[in-house]
PDB file of C-alpha atoms in Angstrom:
ATOM      1  CA  MET D  56     -24.059   3.453  22.646  1.00  0.00           C
ATOM      2  CA  GLN D  57     -24.350   4.162  19.066  1.00  0.00           C
ATOM      3  CA  ILE D  58     -27.187   3.464  16.611  1.00  0.00           C
ATOM      4  CA  GLU D  59     -26.297   1.523  13.527  1.00  0.00           C
ATOM      5  CA  MET D  60     -28.157   0.245  10.577  1.00  0.00           C
ATOM      6  CA  ILE D  61     -27.575  -3.781  10.712  1.00  0.00           C
ATOM      7  CA  PRO D  62     -28.789  -6.129   8.094  1.00  0.00           C
ATOM      8  CA  LEU D  63     -31.471  -8.574   9.517  1.00  0.00           C
ATOM      9  CA  ASN D  64     -29.254 -11.561   8.692  1.00  0.00           C
ATOM     10  CA  LYS D  65     -26.643 -10.512  10.505  1.00  0.00           C
ATOM     11  CA  LEU D  66     -28.539 -10.524  13.979  1.00  0.00           C
ATOM     12  CA  VAL D  67     -28.776 -13.349  16.235  1.00  0.00           C
ATOM     13  CA  PRO D  68     -30.528 -14.001  19.333  1.00  0.00           C
ATOM     14  CA  SER D  69     -28.170 -13.761  22.640  1.00  0.00           C
ATOM     15  CA  PRO D  70     -28.427 -15.948  25.448  1.00  0.00           C
ATOM     16  CA  ALA D  71     -28.076 -12.833  27.881  1.00  0.00           C
ATOM     17  CA  ASN D  72     -31.607 -11.323  26.373  1.00  0.00           C
ATOM     18  CA  VAL D  73     -33.492  -9.911  29.048  1.00  0.00           C
ATOM     19  CA  ARG D  74     -36.929 -11.525  28.553  1.00  0.00           C
ATOM     20  CA  LYS D  75     -36.918 -15.240  29.868  1.00  0.00           C
ATOM     21  CA  THR D  76     -40.748 -16.198  29.624  1.00  0.00           C
ATOM     22  CA  GLY D  77     -43.069 -15.630  26.927  1.00  0.00           C
ATOM     23  CA  ALA D  78     -40.936 -14.939  24.280  1.00  0.00           C
ATOM     24  CA  SER D  79     -42.778 -16.655  21.419  1.00  0.00           C
ATOM     25  CA  VAL D  80     -45.881 -15.283  22.434  1.00  0.00           C
ATOM     26  CA  GLY D  81     -47.978 -12.936  19.974  1.00  0.00           C
ATOM     27  CA  ILE D  82     -44.974 -13.073  17.561  1.00  0.00           C
ATOM     28  CA  ASP D  83     -47.495 -12.970  14.456  1.00  0.00           C
ATOM     29  CA  GLU D  84     -49.416  -9.851  15.942  1.00  0.00           C
ATOM     30  CA  LEU D  85     -46.049  -8.359  16.443  1.00  0.00           C
ATOM     31  CA  ALA D  86     -44.938  -8.969  12.653  1.00  0.00           C
ATOM     32  CA  ALA D  87     -48.442  -7.385  11.732  1.00  0.00           C
ATOM     33  CA  SER D  88     -47.608  -4.257  13.802  1.00  0.00           C
ATOM     34  CA  ILE D  89     -44.095  -3.803  12.291  1.00  0.00           C
ATOM     35  CA  LYS D  90     -45.349  -4.193   8.590  1.00  0.00           C
ATOM     36  CA  ALA D  91     -48.144  -1.769   9.408  1.00  0.00           C
ATOM     37  CA  LEU D  92     -46.286   0.808  11.254  1.00  0.00           C
ATOM     38  CA  GLY D  93     -42.484  -0.174  11.106  1.00  0.00           C
ATOM     39  CA  LEU D  94     -40.226  -0.925  13.888  1.00  0.00           C
ATOM     40  CA  LEU D  95     -40.967   1.693  16.818  1.00  0.00           C
ATOM     41  CA  GLN D  96     -38.111   0.536  18.818  1.00  0.00           C
ATOM     42  CA  ASN D  97     -34.387  -0.171  18.255  1.00  0.00           C
ATOM     43  CA  LEU D  98     -32.957  -3.408  19.005  1.00  0.00           C
ATOM     44  CA  THR D  99     -29.944  -3.548  21.307  1.00  0.00           C
ATOM     45  CA  VAL D 100     -27.232  -5.749  20.167  1.00  0.00           C
ATOM     46  CA  ARG D 101     -23.777  -6.381  21.076  1.00  0.00           C
ATOM     47  CA  PRO D 102     -20.995  -7.575  18.431  1.00  0.00           C
ATOM     48  CA  GLY D 103     -21.157 -11.231  18.565  1.00  0.00           C
ATOM     49  CA  THR D 104     -18.735 -13.469  16.380  1.00  0.00           C
ATOM     50  CA  LYS D 105     -18.057 -14.150  12.817  1.00  0.00           C
ATOM     51  CA  GLY D 106     -19.705 -10.501  11.956  1.00  0.00           C
ATOM     52  CA  LYS D 107     -22.931 -10.891  13.611  1.00  0.00           C
ATOM     53  CA  TYR D 108     -24.602  -9.183  16.227  1.00  0.00           C
ATOM     54  CA  GLU D 109     -26.222 -10.730  19.267  1.00  0.00           C
ATOM     55  CA  VAL D 110     -29.598  -9.198  19.998  1.00  0.00           C
ATOM     56  CA  VAL D 111     -29.512  -8.616  23.980  1.00  0.00           C
ATOM     57  CA  ALA D 112     -32.773  -6.512  24.114  1.00  0.00           C
ATOM     58  CA  GLY D 113     -35.732  -7.069  21.610  1.00  0.00           C
ATOM     59  CA  GLY D 114     -35.731 -10.944  20.955  1.00  0.00           C
ATOM     60  CA  ARG D 115     -39.485 -10.781  19.949  1.00  0.00           C
ATOM     61  CA  ARG D 116     -38.853  -7.950  17.811  1.00  0.00           C
ATOM     62  CA  LEU D 117     -36.003 -10.069  16.020  1.00  0.00           C
ATOM     63  CA  ALA D 118     -38.573 -12.748  15.571  1.00  0.00           C
ATOM     64  CA  ALA D 119     -41.148 -10.950  14.191  1.00  0.00           C
ATOM     65  CA  LEU D 120     -38.775  -9.306  11.889  1.00  0.00           C
ATOM     66  CA  ARG D 121     -37.556 -12.883  10.589  1.00  0.00           C
ATOM     67  CA  LEU D 122     -41.061 -13.979  10.161  1.00  0.00           C
ATOM     68  CA  LEU D 123     -41.668 -10.956   7.839  1.00  0.00           C
ATOM     69  CA  ALA D 124     -38.310 -11.771   6.112  1.00  0.00           C
ATOM     70  CA  LYS D 125     -39.562 -15.695   5.803  1.00  0.00           C
ATOM     71  CA  GLU D 126     -42.924 -14.648   4.481  1.00  0.00           C
ATOM     72  CA  LYS D 127     -41.032 -12.442   1.553  1.00  0.00           C
ATOM     73  CA  GLU D 128     -42.607  -8.919   3.468  1.00  0.00           C
ATOM     74  CA  ILE D 129     -38.857  -7.881   3.796  1.00  0.00           C
ATOM     75  CA  PRO D 130     -35.790  -8.849   2.342  1.00  0.00           C
ATOM     76  CA  ALA D 131     -33.439 -11.259   4.516  1.00  0.00           C
ATOM     77  CA  LYS D 132     -30.794  -8.117   4.267  1.00  0.00           C
ATOM     78  CA  HIS D 133     -33.217  -5.754   5.483  1.00  0.00           C
ATOM     79  CA  PRO D 134     -31.398  -2.814   7.484  1.00  0.00           C
ATOM     80  CA  ILE D 135     -32.613  -2.803  11.077  1.00  0.00           C
ATOM     81  CA  ALA D 136     -31.972   0.208  13.358  1.00  0.00           C
ATOM     82  CA  CYS D 137     -29.757  -1.268  16.420  1.00  0.00           C
ATOM     83  CA  ASN D 138     -28.287   0.493  19.528  1.00  0.00           C
ATOM     84  CA  VAL D 139     -24.835  -1.123  19.561  1.00  0.00           C
ATOM     85  CA  ILE D 140     -23.672  -1.784  23.176  1.00  0.00           C
ATOM     86  CA  ASP D 141     -19.879  -2.959  24.227  1.00  0.00           C
ATOM     87  CA  GLY D 142     -19.263  -6.289  25.443  1.00  0.00           C
ATOM     88  CA  ASP D 143     -21.070  -7.579  28.214  1.00  0.00           C
ATOM     89  CA  ALA D 144     -23.373  -4.700  28.787  1.00  0.00           C
ATOM     90  CA  THR D 145     -27.046  -5.195  28.542  1.00  0.00           C
ATOM     91  CA  GLU D 146     -28.079  -1.518  28.531  1.00  0.00           C
TER      92      GLU D 146
END
């Protein structure tokens, strides 16, 4: 596993994301926390297709970051610290 700074617009949700319920609960609050404190825990991603990375752990954080980009609080290409794992591993 290695840590890379990946542009937000290159990150997509993965069907392998570990959270299966409550994924959309509290996104506004999480976005406010990230805006105030920064991203406290890296996303875990794996290489996807077409230069994208699939987020396998951190789907709610990804949704909150996307909300911040939509609200123009951060740029769409904002670099996000990600733990990059190989292929089918989920952590």
